[in-house]
Coordinates of C-alpha atoms in Angstrom, one line a residue:
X1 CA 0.0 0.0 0.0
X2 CA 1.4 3.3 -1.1
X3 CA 0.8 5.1 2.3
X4 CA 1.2 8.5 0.6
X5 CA -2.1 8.5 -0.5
X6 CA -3.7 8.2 2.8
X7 CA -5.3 11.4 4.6
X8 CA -6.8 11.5 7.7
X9 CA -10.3 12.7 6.4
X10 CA -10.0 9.0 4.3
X11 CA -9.6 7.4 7.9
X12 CA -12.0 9.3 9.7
X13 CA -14.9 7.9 6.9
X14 CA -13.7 4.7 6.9
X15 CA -14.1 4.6 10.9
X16 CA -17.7 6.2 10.0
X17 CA -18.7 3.9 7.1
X18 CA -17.6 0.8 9.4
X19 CA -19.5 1.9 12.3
X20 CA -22.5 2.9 10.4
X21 CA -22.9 0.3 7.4
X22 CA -24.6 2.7 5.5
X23 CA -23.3 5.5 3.8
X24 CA -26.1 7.9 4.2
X25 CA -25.9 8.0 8.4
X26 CA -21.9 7.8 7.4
X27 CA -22.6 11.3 5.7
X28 CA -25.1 12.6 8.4
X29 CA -21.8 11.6 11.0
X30 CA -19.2 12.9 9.4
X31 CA -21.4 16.2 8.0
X32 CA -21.1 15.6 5.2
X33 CA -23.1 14.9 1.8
X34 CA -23.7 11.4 0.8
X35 CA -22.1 11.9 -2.8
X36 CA -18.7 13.2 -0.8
X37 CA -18.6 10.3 1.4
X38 CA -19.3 8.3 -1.8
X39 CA -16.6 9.2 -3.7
X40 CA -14.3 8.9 -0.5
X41 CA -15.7 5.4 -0.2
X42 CA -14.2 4.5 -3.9
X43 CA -11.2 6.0 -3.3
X44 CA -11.0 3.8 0.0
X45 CA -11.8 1.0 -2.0
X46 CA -8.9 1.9 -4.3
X47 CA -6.6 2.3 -1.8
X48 CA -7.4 -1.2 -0.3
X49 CA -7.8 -3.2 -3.2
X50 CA -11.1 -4.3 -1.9
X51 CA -14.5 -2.8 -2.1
X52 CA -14.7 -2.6 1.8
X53 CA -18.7 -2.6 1.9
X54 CA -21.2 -4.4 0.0
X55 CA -24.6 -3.6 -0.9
X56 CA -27.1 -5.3 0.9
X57 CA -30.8 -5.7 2.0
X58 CA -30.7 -2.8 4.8
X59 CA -27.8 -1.1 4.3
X60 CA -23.9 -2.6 3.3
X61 CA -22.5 -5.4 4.9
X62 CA -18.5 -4.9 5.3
X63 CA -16.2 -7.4 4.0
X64 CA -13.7 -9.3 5.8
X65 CA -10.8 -6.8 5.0
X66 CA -13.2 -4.4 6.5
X67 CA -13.6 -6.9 9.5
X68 CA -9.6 -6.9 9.7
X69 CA -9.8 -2.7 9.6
X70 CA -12.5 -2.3 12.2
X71 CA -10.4 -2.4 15.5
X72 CA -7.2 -1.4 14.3
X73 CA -8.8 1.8 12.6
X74 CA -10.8 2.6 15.9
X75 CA -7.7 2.1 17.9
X76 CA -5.4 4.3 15.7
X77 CA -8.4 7.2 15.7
X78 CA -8.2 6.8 19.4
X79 CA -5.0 7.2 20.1
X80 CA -4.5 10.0 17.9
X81 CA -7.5 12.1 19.2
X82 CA -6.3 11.6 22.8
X83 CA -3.0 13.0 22.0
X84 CA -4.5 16.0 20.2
X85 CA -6.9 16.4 23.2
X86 CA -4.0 16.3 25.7
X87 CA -2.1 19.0 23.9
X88 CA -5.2 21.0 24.4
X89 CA -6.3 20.1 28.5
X90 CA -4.5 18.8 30.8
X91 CA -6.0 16.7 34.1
X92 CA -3.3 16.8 36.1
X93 CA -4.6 13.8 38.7
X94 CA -5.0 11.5 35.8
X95 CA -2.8 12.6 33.4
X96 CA 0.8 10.7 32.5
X97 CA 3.6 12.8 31.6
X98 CA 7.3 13.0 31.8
X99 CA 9.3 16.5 32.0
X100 CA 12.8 16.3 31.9
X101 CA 14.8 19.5 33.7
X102 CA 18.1 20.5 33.2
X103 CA 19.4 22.2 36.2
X104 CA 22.7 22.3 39.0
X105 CA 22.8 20.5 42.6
X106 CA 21.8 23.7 44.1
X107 CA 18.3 24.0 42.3
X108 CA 17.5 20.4 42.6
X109 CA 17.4 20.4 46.4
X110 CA 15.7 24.4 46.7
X111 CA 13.3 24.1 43.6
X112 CA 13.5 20.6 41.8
X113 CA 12.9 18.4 45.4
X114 CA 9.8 20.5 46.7
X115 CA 8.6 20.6 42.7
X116 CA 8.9 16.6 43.0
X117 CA 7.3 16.9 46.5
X118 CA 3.9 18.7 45.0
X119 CA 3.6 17.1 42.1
X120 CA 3.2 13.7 43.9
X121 CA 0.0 15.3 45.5
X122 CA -1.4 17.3 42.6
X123 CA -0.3 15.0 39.0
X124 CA 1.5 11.6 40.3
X125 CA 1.3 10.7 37.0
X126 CA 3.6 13.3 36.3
X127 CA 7.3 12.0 36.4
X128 CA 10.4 14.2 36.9
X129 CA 13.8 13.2 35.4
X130 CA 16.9 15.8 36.0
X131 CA 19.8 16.4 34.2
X132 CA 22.9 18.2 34.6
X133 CA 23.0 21.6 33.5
X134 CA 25.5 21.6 30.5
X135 CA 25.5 25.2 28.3
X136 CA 27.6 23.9 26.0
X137 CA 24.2 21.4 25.2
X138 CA 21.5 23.8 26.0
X139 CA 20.3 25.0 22.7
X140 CA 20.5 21.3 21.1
X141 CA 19.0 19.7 24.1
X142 CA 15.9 22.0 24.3
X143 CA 15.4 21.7 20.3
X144 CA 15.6 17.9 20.2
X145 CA 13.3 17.7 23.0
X146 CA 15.9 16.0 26.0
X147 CA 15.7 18.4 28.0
X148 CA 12.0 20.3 28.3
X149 CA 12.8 23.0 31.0
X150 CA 16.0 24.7 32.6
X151 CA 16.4 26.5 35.5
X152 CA 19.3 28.7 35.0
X153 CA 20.4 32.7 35.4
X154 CA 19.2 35.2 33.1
X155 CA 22.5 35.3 31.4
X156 CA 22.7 31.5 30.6
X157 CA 19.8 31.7 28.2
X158 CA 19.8 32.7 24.7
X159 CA 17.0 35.6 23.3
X160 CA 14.8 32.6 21.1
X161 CA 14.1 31.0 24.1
X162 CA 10.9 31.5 26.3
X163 CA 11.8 32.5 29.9
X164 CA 10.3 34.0 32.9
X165 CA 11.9 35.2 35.6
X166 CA 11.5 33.3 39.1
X167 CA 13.6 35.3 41.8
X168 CA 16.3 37.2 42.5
X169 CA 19.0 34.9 44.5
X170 CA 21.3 36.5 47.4
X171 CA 24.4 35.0 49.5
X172 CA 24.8 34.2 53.4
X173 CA 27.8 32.9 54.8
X174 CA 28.2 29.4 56.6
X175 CA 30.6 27.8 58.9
X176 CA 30.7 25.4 61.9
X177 CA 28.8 26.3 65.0
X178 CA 32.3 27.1 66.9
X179 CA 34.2 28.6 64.3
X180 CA 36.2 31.0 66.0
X181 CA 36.0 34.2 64.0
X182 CA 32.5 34.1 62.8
X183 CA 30.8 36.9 64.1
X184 CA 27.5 38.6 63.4
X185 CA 29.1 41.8 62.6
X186 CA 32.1 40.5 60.3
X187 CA 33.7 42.9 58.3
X188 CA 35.0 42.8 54.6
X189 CA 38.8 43.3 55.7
X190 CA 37.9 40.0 58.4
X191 CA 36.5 38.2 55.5
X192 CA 38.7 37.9 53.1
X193 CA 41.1 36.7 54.9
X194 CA 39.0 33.8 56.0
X195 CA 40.0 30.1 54.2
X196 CA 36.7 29.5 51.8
X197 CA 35.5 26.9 49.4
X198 CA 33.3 27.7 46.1
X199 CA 31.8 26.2 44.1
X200 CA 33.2 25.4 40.6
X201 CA 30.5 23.5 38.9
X202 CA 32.3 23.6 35.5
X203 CA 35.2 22.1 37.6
X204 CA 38.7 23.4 39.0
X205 CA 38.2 27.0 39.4
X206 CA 39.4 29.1 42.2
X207 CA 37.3 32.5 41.1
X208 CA 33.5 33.2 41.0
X209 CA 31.5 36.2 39.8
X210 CA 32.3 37.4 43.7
X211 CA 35.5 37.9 43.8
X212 CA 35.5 39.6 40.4
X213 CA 33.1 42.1 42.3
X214 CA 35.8 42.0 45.6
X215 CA 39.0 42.6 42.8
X216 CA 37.4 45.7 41.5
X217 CA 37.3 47.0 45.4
X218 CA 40.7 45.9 45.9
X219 CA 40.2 42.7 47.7
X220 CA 40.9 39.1 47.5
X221 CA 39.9 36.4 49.7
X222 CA 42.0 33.2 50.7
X223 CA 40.3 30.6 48.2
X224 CA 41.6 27.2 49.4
X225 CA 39.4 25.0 47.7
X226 CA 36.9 24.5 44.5
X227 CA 34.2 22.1 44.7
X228 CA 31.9 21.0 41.6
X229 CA 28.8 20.5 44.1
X230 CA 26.8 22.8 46.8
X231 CA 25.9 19.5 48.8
X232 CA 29.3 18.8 49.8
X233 CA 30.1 22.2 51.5
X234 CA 27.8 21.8 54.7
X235 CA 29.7 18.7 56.0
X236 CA 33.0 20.0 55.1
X237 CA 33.0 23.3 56.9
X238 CA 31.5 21.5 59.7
X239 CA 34.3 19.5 60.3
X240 CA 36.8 22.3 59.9
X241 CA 37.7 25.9 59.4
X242 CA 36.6 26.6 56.1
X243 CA 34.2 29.0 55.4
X244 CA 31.5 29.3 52.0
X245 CA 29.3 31.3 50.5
X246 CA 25.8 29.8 49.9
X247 CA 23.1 30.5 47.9
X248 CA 20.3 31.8 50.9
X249 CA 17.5 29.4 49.5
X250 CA 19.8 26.7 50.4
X251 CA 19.4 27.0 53.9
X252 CA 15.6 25.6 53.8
X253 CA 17.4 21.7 53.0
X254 CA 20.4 21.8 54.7
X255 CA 20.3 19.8 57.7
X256 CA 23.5 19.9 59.9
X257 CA 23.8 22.9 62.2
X258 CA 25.8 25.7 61.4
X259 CA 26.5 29.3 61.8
X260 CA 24.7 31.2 59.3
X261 CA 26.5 34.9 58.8
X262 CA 24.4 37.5 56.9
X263 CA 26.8 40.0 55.2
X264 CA 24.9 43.4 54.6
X265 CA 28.0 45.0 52.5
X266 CA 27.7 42.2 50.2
X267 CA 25.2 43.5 47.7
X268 CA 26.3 40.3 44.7
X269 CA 23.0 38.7 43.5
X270 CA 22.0 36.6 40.9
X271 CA 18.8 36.0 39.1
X272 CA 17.1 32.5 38.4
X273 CA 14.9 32.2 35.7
X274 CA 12.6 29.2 34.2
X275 CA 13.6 28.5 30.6
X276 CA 11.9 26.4 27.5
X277 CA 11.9 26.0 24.2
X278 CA 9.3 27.1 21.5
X279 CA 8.7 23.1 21.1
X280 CA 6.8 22.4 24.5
X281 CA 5.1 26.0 24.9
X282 CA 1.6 25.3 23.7
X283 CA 1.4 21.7 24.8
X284 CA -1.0 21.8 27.7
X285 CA 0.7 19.4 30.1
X286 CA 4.0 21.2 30.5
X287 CA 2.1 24.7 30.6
X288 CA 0.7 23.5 34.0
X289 CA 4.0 22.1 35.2
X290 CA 5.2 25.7 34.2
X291 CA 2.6 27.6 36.1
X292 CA 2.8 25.1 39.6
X293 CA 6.7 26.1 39.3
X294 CA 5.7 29.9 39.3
X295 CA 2.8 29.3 41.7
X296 CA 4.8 27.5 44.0
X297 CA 7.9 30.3 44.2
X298 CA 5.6 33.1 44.5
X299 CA 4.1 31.6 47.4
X300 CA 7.7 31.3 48.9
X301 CA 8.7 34.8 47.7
X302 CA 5.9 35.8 49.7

């Protein structure tokens, strides 16, 4: 069969003509005028190589290619009209869906975990896979359709991409309980001079946007370690001397106890915005995932 030739209007009066048997209540189904749904009966007949429906005593009786078509016809219509009507609404306590999210350490345990945590109430049909954030990728990633949304700063994302802006991020200062020269009042000059780990997530680094921001005021603090994840820095300036700057959403999961510093003369922010791709915008399922991730940081910005 030369599959070229089928339409979906052909398919939609075959399902009609098989249901019916008769091409008159086929017409009346479909809307259409018998002589239309005649001619689309011949040229269904043509593409099968079989006439499909034979004239009978009331009405046509289908043959057995016809038998053959009935179920796998309905089934095909089916399918295709519930993906069309998912595109359009979206029933988030029965509806399946995956939604892939490119994103660092950092935003899976302040944004992607209590995402996860809500969705399990409002859509558990709704699955969540993450992947690493890799720039490098983005652009192919989002196109292709592995990755579907990306949390990432406003500077990360390129101006074809649909964004919205979530919140504006600020810093606080960690270190163990005890630490001797964390005080609430801690100056710039005491500071710097403290031994801190970063975070480097593209690896090895011993500079962030921060002490860029320090250099132009003169200052540079004592760096003595990179690390490639957020996570790790609560238990290792627990257990020692080091110092780090955290992102201040990253408080609300971190679990061991530590001395939180806020530093009033640090004024370094950064934005975090929700990014997709043209692709996904319209289709109804990830539009509510979009607007729960909004919903759901406005409610803690307020």
């Amino acid at each position: 069969m030369d599959t070229t030739r089928i339409d979906l209007n052909l398919l939609l009066t075959l399902e009609a003509l098989l249901a019916e048997q008769n091409v008159t209540k086929a017409a009346a189904r479909l809307h259409l005028s018998q002589p239309a749904v005649s001619a689309q009966l011949n040229r269904l007949r043509d593409l099968f190589d079989d006439p499909l429906l034979l004239p009978a005593r009331r009405g046509m009786t289908p043959t057995a290619k016809a038998l053959e078509l009935i179920v796998p016809v309905r089934e095909s219509l089916e399918k295709l009209r519930h993906t069309l009507h998912s595109h359009r609404d979206f029933y988030p306590q029965h509806a399946s869906l995956t939604v892939t999210i490119a994103c660092t350490d950092y935003i899976q345990a302040a944004l992607v975990m209590p995402l996860v945590l809500a969705l399990r109430q409002k859509a558990p049909g709704v699955r969540i896979a993450v992947r690493h954030l890799d720039m490098a990728q983005l652009d192919h990633q989002l196109a292709s359709g592995e990755v579907d949304l990306v949390f990432a700063s406003h500077d990360s994302f390129r101006t074809h991409l649909r964004t919205t802006h979530l919140f504006n991020e600020s810093y606080v200062l960690i270190g163990r309980r005890d630490h001797p020269a964390l005080k609430a009042d801690l100056p710039l000059e005491a500071f710097v001079k403290l031994e801190h780990v970063i975070v480097s997530p593209s690896g090895g680094s011993f500079t962030t946007p921060i002490d860029d921001a320090l250099a132009a005021f003169g200052h540079k603090r004592n760096v003595v370690m990179s690390a490639a994840s957020f996570l790790f820095i609560p238990e290792i300036v627990q257990k020692s001397d080091l110092v780090a700057l955290i992102p201040r959403r990253l408080l609300q999961v971190l679990s061991a106890q530590l001395a939180v510093i806020e530093l009033p003369w640090l004024a370094e922010q950064f934005d975090i915005c929700l990014i997709w791709h043209e692709r996904s915008h319209s289709h109804a399922g990830h539009r509510w995932v979009r607007e729960l991730i909004v919903e759901m940081n406005s409610e803690t910005e307020s």
